Amino acid sequence: MLLWFLLLLSSWPLLTLTIAVQCPPASTQLVRDASGISQKELSYFTARKQNADRKLHEWLRKVTTRPVFPDSASKPPPWGDFELEWTTLPSVALASSGGGYRALLAGAGVVKGLDSTEKQDKGHGGLGGLYQALTYHAGLSGGAWLVASMASNDWPNITTLKDGLWKSRFPQGVFVPGTNLAQEMQHDALIREDVQQKENAGYDTTMTDPWGRLLSYQLFEGGITQSNNTLSNLAGKSKFKDHAVPYPIMTAILASSEHPCDISPSNTQIEMHPFEWGSWDEGVHAFTDPAYLGTVLKYGKPVNLAPLGKPECMAGFDDLGYIMGTSSNIFTFACSHNMSLSEISPLGAVVLEEMMPGSRAPNVHDLFASYINPFRMRYASKEVTHEAELLLTDGGLSDHNCPIWPFIQPARAKTVDVLIVNDNSADVNHFPNGTAIYNTFLRARKVGLTRMPTIPPPEKFVTKGFNARGVFFGCDEPDTLTIIYLPNAEFSHPSNQDTLKVQYSAEEIDGMIENGVKTARQGTIMPKGWDVCVACAIMKKSNARLSDICLECFNKYCFRYGEHKMFSR
């Protein structure tokens, strides 16, 4: 399978238009310490929070204007109108896991199930409207494809993306960027023409470059030919400027330059979003402006000078396809599982050699995404201070397949209270068993991140049935996030598709997305009170007084920390 992957990709060089631009004023910091969220992110959150609170208020009123359970008609509602009017509402985010097209489509279904603009969500009750109340939406690998596809196309709803774009691209498969031979040859020529531009600019190319361009054709309306489609330019989208959408984040992991194939849950996590690119982790603990990725920096200052002697910066390196490709870079599987290229096939080495500029011999670094190190000679970034380049790969390879890490940082303690986690991992038979979220819990505990709630190990996870139904974590831990966990489960379609499946028919696209809708709703017919229980889980992070109805919800859906203290050791 991997050899087939390499052979197909060998025909597709990259398209990343990186150009020299004037640097920002000297007073502008290109690199900053990770001491809190940036002023730009804070400003976006502040404005977004006002819109999100209004939508959350509408949704909470909608789902609590009827009896919740069969015996609750005579009971008071979960909270009174006075409580709702005067309570500081929690901030809610969404994390979409990795898992290839399975994660993209199943995750899209969950978004559809939370979206008030979808036809089947209009009316009384349900979860429709909760997406409009989110402050953040993070994605990893296949989940990053979902986030990027929505953002690049200015956040249409899932039905619009599905019918207007995905159904015309996915049936051909990711390795056939065109609906006919002429279009395919045209795109091939465009990519081959532009690879030389990146090489002339002095950048190395790796497997991630053509991979990102192939994904661009699949997921962006403009496909391979779309210009200025960068991570930083997402901030110019109309819905982003109106603060009408959750702030998008994509994640990946940093590989060691000396032992890049040794990937474990302790690898540094990198987060990438319109305003910043970097890491909270101790080895880096810094962020840079993604608009200037590709600029050679030392001590946080540009090194190269333009002809007139002014500092020269580079722009365009943060191509959104390359960012997506970085988050979903599965090629590292070859070495992280102790497989050399020669063990895969002698042809594998030939394919890589043909992709390398000039006569440079291929090496293991070519399996990673390569970035000029913006933190070079920044001594507080001790893991990377002496590195000229940074090697990144798919975050799922470190067994943190759900992008929870950005939201358990102390810096976001006041911007996220509740996190909806849609887990589409492939732990057992391509269904999740809690391994990803448990590994994040263990890692968080090891490094002292106390906002991650207690998660049971996979064996207990499966015994309790948490791998197949919604569950709330953090109910009894007031200082942690509340996690509303939504695992991929089969409701109406076999949603456990292989991660490496790269071709989906129109019928399969519909089936996967509708099964994802049912994941959000927890059934073909939503269980009585599920939407209200989700509301209770959210409002538990407020100072509202909750009635016995919410207590019933917590008894039904909460993982009780007090009953399982053994798992917190």
Coordinates of C-alpha atoms in Angstrom, one line a residue:
M1 CA 0.0 0.0 0.0
L2 CA 2.7 2.5 0.9
L3 CA 4.7 1.7 -2.2
W4 CA 1.6 2.4 -4.3
F5 CA 1.3 5.7 -2.4
L6 CA 4.9 6.6 -3.2
L7 CA 4.6 5.7 -6.9
L8 CA 1.5 7.8 -7.4
L9 CA 2.9 10.8 -5.6
S10 CA 6.1 10.7 -7.6
S11 CA 4.3 12.2 -10.6
W12 CA 3.1 15.3 -8.6
P13 CA 5.5 18.0 -7.7
L14 CA 4.3 20.8 -5.6
L15 CA 2.7 24.2 -6.0
T16 CA 3.8 26.6 -3.3
L17 CA 4.3 30.2 -4.5
T18 CA 6.8 31.8 -2.0
I19 CA 7.9 35.3 -2.8
A20 CA 10.1 37.9 -1.3
V21 CA 8.2 40.8 0.5
Q22 CA 9.1 43.7 2.6
C23 CA 9.3 42.8 6.3
P24 CA 7.0 44.4 8.8
P25 CA 8.4 47.3 10.8
A26 CA 11.3 46.5 13.1
S27 CA 9.0 47.1 16.1
T28 CA 6.8 44.2 15.0
Q29 CA 7.7 40.9 16.7
L30 CA 8.0 38.0 14.3
V31 CA 8.6 35.6 17.1
R32 CA 7.1 35.8 20.6
D33 CA 7.3 33.8 23.8
A34 CA 4.3 31.5 24.4
S35 CA 3.2 33.4 27.5
G36 CA -0.4 33.6 26.5
I37 CA -2.6 33.8 23.4
S38 CA -1.7 36.5 21.0
Q39 CA -3.4 39.9 21.0
K40 CA -4.9 39.1 17.6
E41 CA -6.3 35.8 18.8
L42 CA -7.6 37.5 21.9
S43 CA -9.3 40.2 19.9
Y44 CA -10.9 37.7 17.6
F45 CA -12.1 35.6 20.6
T46 CA -13.5 38.7 22.4
A47 CA -15.6 39.6 19.3
R48 CA -16.5 36.1 18.5
K49 CA -17.6 35.4 22.1
Q50 CA -20.3 38.0 21.8
N51 CA -21.7 36.4 18.7
A52 CA -21.3 32.9 20.1
D53 CA -23.0 33.8 23.4
R54 CA -26.0 35.1 21.5
K55 CA -26.2 31.9 19.5
L56 CA -25.7 29.7 22.6
H57 CA -28.4 31.6 24.4
E58 CA -30.8 31.0 21.5
W59 CA -29.9 27.3 21.4
L60 CA -30.3 26.8 25.2
R61 CA -33.7 28.4 25.2
K62 CA -34.7 26.2 22.2
V63 CA -33.8 22.9 23.7
T64 CA -35.3 23.5 27.2
T65 CA -38.8 24.7 26.3
R66 CA -40.4 21.2 26.6
P67 CA -40.4 18.2 28.9
V68 CA -37.0 16.5 28.9
F69 CA -37.7 13.0 30.1
P70 CA -41.0 11.1 30.2
D71 CA -41.4 11.7 33.9
S72 CA -40.1 15.3 34.0
A73 CA -43.2 17.2 32.8
S74 CA -43.9 18.3 36.3
K75 CA -40.3 19.2 37.2
P76 CA -38.8 22.7 36.8
P77 CA -36.7 23.3 33.7
P78 CA -32.9 22.7 33.9
W79 CA -32.5 26.5 34.7
G80 CA -34.9 29.4 34.8
D81 CA -35.1 32.3 32.4
F82 CA -33.6 34.6 35.0
E83 CA -30.6 32.2 35.3
L84 CA -30.1 32.2 31.5
E85 CA -30.3 36.0 31.2
W86 CA -27.8 36.7 34.0
T87 CA -25.3 33.8 33.8
T88 CA -21.9 34.1 32.2
L89 CA -22.2 31.5 29.5
P90 CA -19.4 29.0 29.0
S91 CA -17.2 29.0 25.9
V92 CA -17.6 25.9 23.7
A93 CA -15.1 24.4 21.2
L94 CA -15.0 21.5 18.8
A95 CA -12.1 19.1 18.1
S96 CA -12.2 16.9 15.0
S97 CA -9.9 13.9 15.1
G98 CA -7.6 12.4 12.4
G99 CA -8.4 9.4 10.4
G100 CA -8.2 10.3 6.7
Y101 CA -11.3 10.6 4.6
R102 CA -13.2 8.6 7.3
A103 CA -12.5 11.4 9.8
L104 CA -13.3 14.1 7.2
L105 CA -16.7 12.7 6.3
A106 CA -17.7 11.5 9.7
G107 CA -16.5 14.8 11.2
A108 CA -18.5 16.7 8.6
G109 CA -21.6 14.8 9.6
V110 CA -21.1 15.9 13.2
V111 CA -20.7 19.5 12.1
K112 CA -23.9 19.1 10.0
G113 CA -25.7 17.7 13.1
L114 CA -24.7 20.8 15.1
D115 CA -25.5 23.3 12.3
S116 CA -28.7 25.3 12.4
T117 CA -28.4 26.2 8.7
E118 CA -29.0 22.6 7.7
K119 CA -32.6 21.9 6.8
Q120 CA -33.2 18.9 9.0
D121 CA -32.0 20.8 12.0
K122 CA -34.6 23.6 11.7
G123 CA -37.4 23.4 14.2
H124 CA -37.9 22.6 17.9
G125 CA -35.1 21.0 20.0
G126 CA -32.1 19.1 18.6
L127 CA -28.4 20.1 18.4
G128 CA -28.8 22.4 15.4
G129 CA -27.4 25.8 16.4
L130 CA -24.6 24.6 18.6
Y131 CA -22.0 25.0 15.8
Q132 CA -22.9 28.6 15.6
A133 CA -22.1 28.9 19.3
L134 CA -18.6 27.6 19.1
T135 CA -15.5 29.8 19.7
Y136 CA -12.9 27.4 18.3
H137 CA -12.8 24.4 15.8
A138 CA -9.6 22.4 15.8
G139 CA -8.7 19.6 13.4
L140 CA -5.9 17.1 13.0
S141 CA -5.1 15.1 9.8
G142 CA -8.5 14.2 8.3
G143 CA -10.0 16.6 10.8
A144 CA -7.7 19.3 9.5
W145 CA -9.0 18.7 6.0
L146 CA -12.5 19.4 7.3
V147 CA -11.4 22.6 9.0
A148 CA -9.4 23.8 6.0
S149 CA -12.1 22.9 3.5
M150 CA -14.7 24.8 5.4
A151 CA -12.4 27.8 6.1
S152 CA -10.9 28.1 2.6
N153 CA -14.4 28.1 1.1
D154 CA -15.6 30.8 3.6
W155 CA -17.5 28.4 5.9
P156 CA -20.4 27.1 3.8
N157 CA -22.5 24.5 5.5
I158 CA -21.7 20.8 4.9
T159 CA -24.5 20.2 2.5
T160 CA -23.1 23.0 0.2
L161 CA -19.6 21.6 0.4
K162 CA -20.7 18.1 -0.2
D163 CA -23.0 18.8 -3.2
G164 CA -21.0 21.6 -4.7
L165 CA -17.4 20.3 -4.3
W166 CA -16.7 17.0 -2.6
K167 CA -19.1 14.9 -4.8
S168 CA -17.3 16.1 -7.9
R169 CA -13.8 15.4 -6.5
F170 CA -13.9 12.4 -4.2
P171 CA -15.2 9.8 -6.6
Q172 CA -12.1 10.1 -8.8
G173 CA -9.8 9.6 -5.8
V174 CA -7.1 11.9 -4.4
F175 CA -4.5 10.9 -6.9
V176 CA -6.5 11.9 -10.0
P177 CA -6.9 15.7 -9.8
G178 CA -9.2 16.2 -12.7
T179 CA -12.4 14.9 -14.3
N180 CA -10.7 14.0 -17.6
L181 CA -7.3 13.3 -19.0
A182 CA -6.9 16.8 -20.4
Q183 CA -7.6 18.5 -17.0
E184 CA -5.4 16.0 -15.3
M185 CA -2.5 16.8 -17.6
Q186 CA -3.1 20.6 -17.2
H187 CA -2.9 20.3 -13.4
D188 CA 0.2 18.2 -13.7
A189 CA 1.9 20.8 -15.8
L190 CA 0.9 23.6 -13.4
I191 CA 2.4 21.7 -10.5
R192 CA 5.6 20.8 -12.4
E193 CA 6.0 24.4 -13.5
D194 CA 5.7 25.8 -10.0
V195 CA 8.0 23.3 -8.3
Q196 CA 10.9 25.0 -9.9
Q197 CA 9.9 28.3 -8.3
K198 CA 10.1 26.9 -4.8
E199 CA 13.4 25.2 -5.6
N200 CA 14.8 28.5 -7.0
A201 CA 13.8 30.2 -3.8
G202 CA 16.1 27.8 -1.9
Y203 CA 13.6 25.4 -0.3
D204 CA 13.8 21.7 -0.2
T205 CA 10.8 19.7 -1.4
T206 CA 9.5 16.6 0.4
M207 CA 6.6 14.2 0.0
T208 CA 4.4 16.6 1.8
D209 CA 4.5 19.1 -1.0
P210 CA 2.7 17.1 -3.8
W211 CA 0.5 15.6 -1.1
G212 CA -0.7 19.0 -0.1
R213 CA -1.4 20.0 -3.7
L214 CA -3.5 16.9 -4.3
L215 CA -5.5 17.6 -1.2
S216 CA -6.0 21.2 -2.4
Y217 CA -7.7 20.0 -5.6
Q218 CA -10.0 17.8 -3.5
L219 CA -11.0 20.3 -0.8
F220 CA -10.7 23.8 -2.2
E221 CA -13.1 25.4 -4.7
G222 CA -10.2 26.9 -6.7
G223 CA -8.3 23.6 -6.5
I224 CA -4.7 23.6 -7.6
T225 CA -5.0 26.9 -9.4
Q226 CA -6.4 28.9 -6.4
S227 CA -4.0 31.8 -5.6
N228 CA -3.2 33.3 -2.2
N229 CA -4.8 30.4 -0.5
T230 CA -2.7 30.5 2.7
L231 CA -3.2 29.9 6.3
S232 CA -2.7 33.6 7.2
N233 CA -5.1 34.7 4.5
L234 CA -8.0 32.9 6.2
A235 CA -8.2 36.0 8.3
G236 CA -9.4 37.9 5.3
K237 CA -12.4 35.7 4.6
S238 CA -15.7 37.6 5.0
K239 CA -17.2 35.3 7.8
F240 CA -13.9 35.4 9.7
K241 CA -13.9 39.2 9.5
D242 CA -17.4 39.3 10.8
H243 CA -16.5 36.9 13.7
A244 CA -19.3 34.7 12.5
V245 CA -17.3 31.4 12.7
P246 CA -15.2 29.5 15.3
Y247 CA -11.4 30.2 15.2
P248 CA -9.7 27.5 13.1
I249 CA -6.7 25.5 14.4
M250 CA -4.8 22.6 12.8
T251 CA -2.1 20.6 14.6
A252 CA 0.9 18.4 13.8
I253 CA 3.9 17.1 15.7
L254 CA 7.6 18.0 15.6
A255 CA 10.1 15.2 14.9
S256 CA 13.6 15.1 16.3
S257 CA 16.3 16.1 13.8
E258 CA 18.6 13.4 15.1
H259 CA 16.1 10.6 15.4
P260 CA 13.1 11.7 13.3
C261 CA 11.6 8.2 13.1
D262 CA 11.4 7.9 16.9
I263 CA 7.9 9.3 17.4
S264 CA 6.0 8.9 20.7
P265 CA 3.3 10.7 22.7
S266 CA 6.0 13.0 24.1
N267 CA 6.8 14.6 20.7
T268 CA 6.3 18.4 20.7
Q269 CA 2.9 19.5 19.4
I270 CA 2.7 22.2 16.9
E271 CA -0.5 24.2 16.3
M272 CA -1.2 26.2 13.2
H273 CA -3.8 28.9 12.8
P274 CA -4.4 32.2 10.9
F275 CA -2.5 34.4 13.4
E276 CA 0.2 32.1 14.7
W277 CA 2.3 28.9 14.2
G278 CA 4.3 27.3 17.0
S279 CA 4.0 25.4 20.2
W280 CA 3.2 25.8 23.9
D281 CA 5.5 22.8 24.7
E282 CA 8.7 23.4 26.7
G283 CA 11.1 22.5 23.9
V284 CA 9.8 25.4 21.7
H285 CA 7.4 27.5 23.8
A286 CA 7.2 30.2 21.1
F287 CA 5.0 31.3 18.2
T288 CA 5.6 33.1 14.9
D289 CA 3.4 34.8 12.3
P290 CA 2.5 32.2 9.7
A291 CA 2.5 34.9 7.0
Y292 CA 6.3 35.0 7.2
L293 CA 7.0 31.3 7.4
G294 CA 9.9 30.5 5.1
T295 CA 11.8 33.6 6.3
V296 CA 15.3 32.9 7.6
L297 CA 15.3 34.2 11.2
K298 CA 17.9 34.3 13.9
Y299 CA 17.1 35.6 17.3
G300 CA 13.7 36.3 15.9
K301 CA 15.0 38.8 13.3
P302 CA 15.3 38.4 9.5
V303 CA 18.8 37.5 8.3
N304 CA 18.6 38.1 4.6
L305 CA 18.9 41.6 3.2
A306 CA 17.1 42.8 0.0
P307 CA 19.2 44.7 -2.6
L308 CA 18.6 48.0 -0.9
G309 CA 19.9 46.6 2.4
K310 CA 16.5 46.3 4.1
P311 CA 15.5 43.1 5.8
E312 CA 13.9 40.6 3.4
C313 CA 11.0 38.4 4.4
M314 CA 9.2 35.6 2.5
A315 CA 5.5 35.2 2.1
G316 CA 3.3 32.4 0.8
F317 CA 5.1 29.5 2.5
D318 CA 2.0 28.9 4.6
D319 CA 0.1 27.5 1.6
L320 CA -3.0 26.0 3.1
G321 CA -2.6 22.8 1.1
Y322 CA 0.9 22.4 2.6
I323 CA -0.4 23.1 6.1
M324 CA -3.1 20.4 5.5
G325 CA -0.5 18.0 4.1
T326 CA 1.7 18.6 7.1
S327 CA -1.1 17.7 9.6
S328 CA -1.9 14.6 7.5
N329 CA 1.6 13.5 6.5
I330 CA 1.4 9.7 6.8
F331 CA 4.6 9.1 5.0
T332 CA 6.5 9.0 8.2
F333 CA 4.8 5.7 8.9
A334 CA 7.6 4.2 6.8
C335 CA 10.3 5.0 9.3
S336 CA 8.3 5.3 12.6
H337 CA 7.4 1.6 12.2
N338 CA 11.0 0.6 11.6
M339 CA 10.7 0.2 7.8
S340 CA 13.5 1.4 5.6
L341 CA 12.8 2.5 2.1
S342 CA 14.8 -0.4 0.7
E343 CA 12.6 -2.7 2.8
I344 CA 9.5 -1.3 1.3
S345 CA 10.9 -1.7 -2.3
P346 CA 13.9 -0.6 -4.3
L347 CA 11.4 1.3 -6.4
G348 CA 10.6 3.5 -3.4
A349 CA 14.1 4.9 -3.3
V350 CA 14.0 5.5 -7.1
V351 CA 10.7 7.4 -6.7
L352 CA 12.1 9.7 -4.0
E353 CA 15.3 10.3 -5.9
E354 CA 13.3 11.5 -8.9
M355 CA 11.6 14.0 -6.6
M356 CA 14.7 15.5 -5.2
P357 CA 16.2 18.7 -6.6
G358 CA 19.3 18.2 -8.7
S359 CA 21.4 15.2 -7.8
R360 CA 20.8 15.2 -4.0
A361 CA 20.4 11.7 -2.7
P362 CA 17.1 11.0 -0.9
N363 CA 17.1 10.5 2.8
V364 CA 14.6 9.9 5.6
H365 CA 14.0 13.6 6.1
D366 CA 12.2 13.5 2.8
L367 CA 9.3 11.7 4.5
F368 CA 8.6 14.8 6.6
A369 CA 7.2 18.3 6.0
S370 CA 10.2 20.7 6.1
Y371 CA 10.0 24.2 7.5
I372 CA 12.7 26.9 7.9
N373 CA 13.1 27.1 11.7
P374 CA 11.7 30.5 12.8
F375 CA 13.0 29.9 16.4
R376 CA 16.7 29.4 15.5
M377 CA 19.1 30.9 18.0
R378 CA 16.2 31.6 20.4
Y379 CA 17.7 30.0 23.4
A380 CA 14.5 29.6 25.3
S381 CA 13.4 27.2 22.5
K382 CA 16.0 24.7 23.6
E383 CA 14.8 21.8 21.6
V384 CA 15.2 23.6 18.3
T385 CA 17.5 26.6 18.9
H386 CA 20.4 25.2 16.8
E387 CA 18.2 23.6 14.0
A388 CA 18.1 25.2 10.6
E389 CA 14.9 23.3 9.7
L390 CA 12.0 21.8 11.5
L391 CA 10.6 18.4 10.5
L392 CA 6.8 18.0 11.1
T393 CA 4.5 15.1 10.6
D394 CA 1.0 13.8 11.2
G395 CA -0.1 14.3 14.8
G396 CA -1.9 11.0 14.8
L397 CA 1.4 9.2 14.6
S398 CA 2.1 10.2 18.2
D399 CA -1.1 8.6 19.4
H400 CA -2.7 12.0 20.1
N401 CA -5.3 11.6 17.4
C402 CA -7.7 14.1 18.9
P403 CA -6.6 17.8 18.8
I404 CA -7.3 18.4 22.5
W405 CA -3.8 19.8 23.3
P406 CA -4.5 23.4 22.3
F407 CA -7.4 23.6 24.7
I408 CA -5.8 22.3 27.9
Q409 CA -3.1 25.0 27.8
P410 CA -3.4 27.5 30.7
A411 CA -3.3 30.3 28.2
R412 CA -6.8 29.3 26.9
A413 CA -8.3 28.6 30.4
K414 CA -10.5 31.7 29.9
T415 CA -11.4 31.0 26.2
V416 CA -12.6 27.4 26.3
D417 CA -14.7 25.8 29.1
V418 CA -16.3 22.9 27.2
L419 CA -14.8 20.8 24.4
I420 CA -16.8 18.6 22.0
V421 CA -14.4 15.8 20.9
N422 CA -15.4 13.8 17.8
D423 CA -13.1 10.8 17.8
N424 CA -12.8 9.0 14.4
S425 CA -9.6 7.0 15.3
A426 CA -8.9 3.5 14.0
D427 CA -8.0 1.7 17.2
V428 CA -9.9 -1.5 16.7
N429 CA -11.5 -2.4 13.4
H430 CA -11.2 1.3 12.4
F431 CA -13.3 2.4 15.3
P432 CA -12.0 4.3 18.4
N433 CA -11.5 2.7 21.8
G434 CA -10.4 5.7 23.8
T435 CA -6.7 5.3 23.2
A436 CA -6.1 8.8 21.7
I437 CA -7.9 10.7 24.4
Y438 CA -6.4 8.5 27.2
N439 CA -2.9 9.2 25.8
T440 CA -3.6 12.9 25.9
F441 CA -4.7 12.6 29.5
L442 CA -1.5 10.7 30.4
R443 CA 0.8 13.2 28.7
A444 CA -1.1 16.1 30.2
R445 CA -0.7 14.7 33.6
K446 CA 3.0 14.1 33.1
V447 CA 3.8 17.7 32.0
G448 CA 1.5 19.3 34.6
L449 CA -1.4 20.4 32.4
T450 CA -4.2 20.2 34.9
R451 CA -7.1 21.2 32.6
M452 CA -7.4 17.7 31.1
P453 CA -10.1 15.7 32.8
T454 CA -9.6 12.2 34.0
I455 CA -9.9 9.6 31.3
P456 CA -10.1 5.8 31.9
P457 CA -7.8 3.5 30.1
P458 CA -9.0 1.8 26.9
E459 CA -10.0 -1.5 28.6
K460 CA -12.3 0.3 31.0
F461 CA -13.4 2.7 28.3
V462 CA -14.7 -0.3 26.2
T463 CA -16.2 -2.1 29.3
K464 CA -18.2 1.0 30.1
G465 CA -19.3 1.3 26.4
F466 CA -17.8 4.8 26.0
N467 CA -16.3 3.7 22.7
A468 CA -19.8 3.6 21.1
R469 CA -21.8 6.3 22.7
G470 CA -21.7 9.9 24.0
V471 CA -20.1 10.5 27.4
F472 CA -19.1 13.5 29.5
F473 CA -15.7 13.8 31.1
G474 CA -14.8 16.2 33.8
C475 CA -18.3 16.4 35.4
D476 CA -16.8 16.1 39.0
E477 CA -13.6 18.1 38.3
P478 CA -14.4 21.8 38.4
D479 CA -11.0 23.0 37.4
T480 CA -10.8 21.0 34.1
L481 CA -12.4 21.2 30.8
T482 CA -15.7 19.4 30.4
I483 CA -15.3 17.1 27.4
I484 CA -18.4 16.0 25.5
Y485 CA -17.0 12.9 23.8
L486 CA -18.6 11.7 20.5
P487 CA -17.0 8.5 19.1
N488 CA -17.5 7.3 15.6
A489 CA -20.0 4.4 15.7
E490 CA -22.1 2.7 13.1
F491 CA -25.7 3.9 13.1
S492 CA -26.8 3.8 9.5
H493 CA -23.6 3.3 7.4
P494 CA -20.4 1.3 7.9
S495 CA -18.4 4.3 9.1
N496 CA -15.3 2.3 10.0
Q497 CA -13.7 2.8 6.6
D498 CA -9.9 2.2 6.2
T499 CA -7.8 5.3 6.9
L500 CA -6.0 4.7 3.6
K501 CA -9.2 4.6 1.5
V502 CA -8.9 7.6 -0.8
Q503 CA -11.8 7.2 -3.1
Y504 CA -15.5 7.6 -2.1
S505 CA -18.5 7.4 -4.3
A506 CA -21.4 9.9 -4.0
E507 CA -23.4 7.3 -2.2
E508 CA -20.6 6.6 0.3
I509 CA -20.1 10.3 0.9
D510 CA -23.8 10.7 1.7
G511 CA -23.7 7.6 3.9
M512 CA -20.7 8.6 5.9
I513 CA -21.9 12.2 6.5
E514 CA -25.4 11.1 7.5
N515 CA -23.9 8.5 9.9
G516 CA -21.9 11.4 11.4
V517 CA -25.1 13.4 11.9
K518 CA -26.4 10.4 13.8
T519 CA -23.2 10.4 15.9
A520 CA -24.0 13.9 17.0
R521 CA -27.6 13.0 17.7
Q522 CA -26.6 9.6 19.2
G523 CA -29.0 7.7 17.0
T524 CA -31.2 7.5 14.0
I525 CA -33.8 9.0 16.3
M526 CA -32.3 11.2 18.9
P527 CA -32.7 9.7 22.4
K528 CA -35.1 11.6 24.6
G529 CA -33.3 14.4 26.3
W530 CA -29.9 14.0 24.7
D531 CA -29.9 17.6 23.5
V532 CA -30.9 18.9 26.9
C533 CA -28.2 16.7 28.6
V534 CA -25.6 18.3 26.2
A535 CA -27.0 21.7 27.4
C536 CA -26.6 20.6 31.0
A537 CA -23.0 19.5 30.4
I538 CA -22.3 23.0 29.0
M539 CA -24.1 24.9 31.7
K540 CA -22.3 22.9 34.4
K541 CA -19.4 25.2 33.6
S542 CA -21.5 28.3 34.4
N543 CA -22.7 29.6 37.7
A544 CA -26.3 28.8 37.0
R545 CA -28.3 26.7 39.4
L546 CA -29.2 23.4 37.7
S547 CA -32.3 21.5 38.5
D548 CA -32.8 17.7 39.0
I549 CA -33.2 17.3 35.3
C550 CA -29.5 18.0 34.9
L551 CA -28.7 15.6 37.7
E552 CA -30.5 12.9 35.8
C553 CA -28.4 13.7 32.7
F554 CA -25.1 13.6 34.7
N555 CA -26.1 10.2 36.2
K556 CA -26.7 8.9 32.7
Y557 CA -23.8 10.4 30.7
C558 CA -21.0 11.4 33.1
F559 CA -17.8 9.4 33.8
R560 CA -17.7 9.7 37.5
Y561 CA -14.2 10.6 38.7
G562 CA -15.0 9.7 42.3
E563 CA -15.9 6.1 41.4
H564 CA -12.6 5.6 39.4
K565 CA -9.9 7.4 41.3
M566 CA -7.5 4.5 40.5
F567 CA -7.3 5.9 37.0
S568 CA -5.9 9.3 38.2
R569 CA -2.7 7.8 39.6

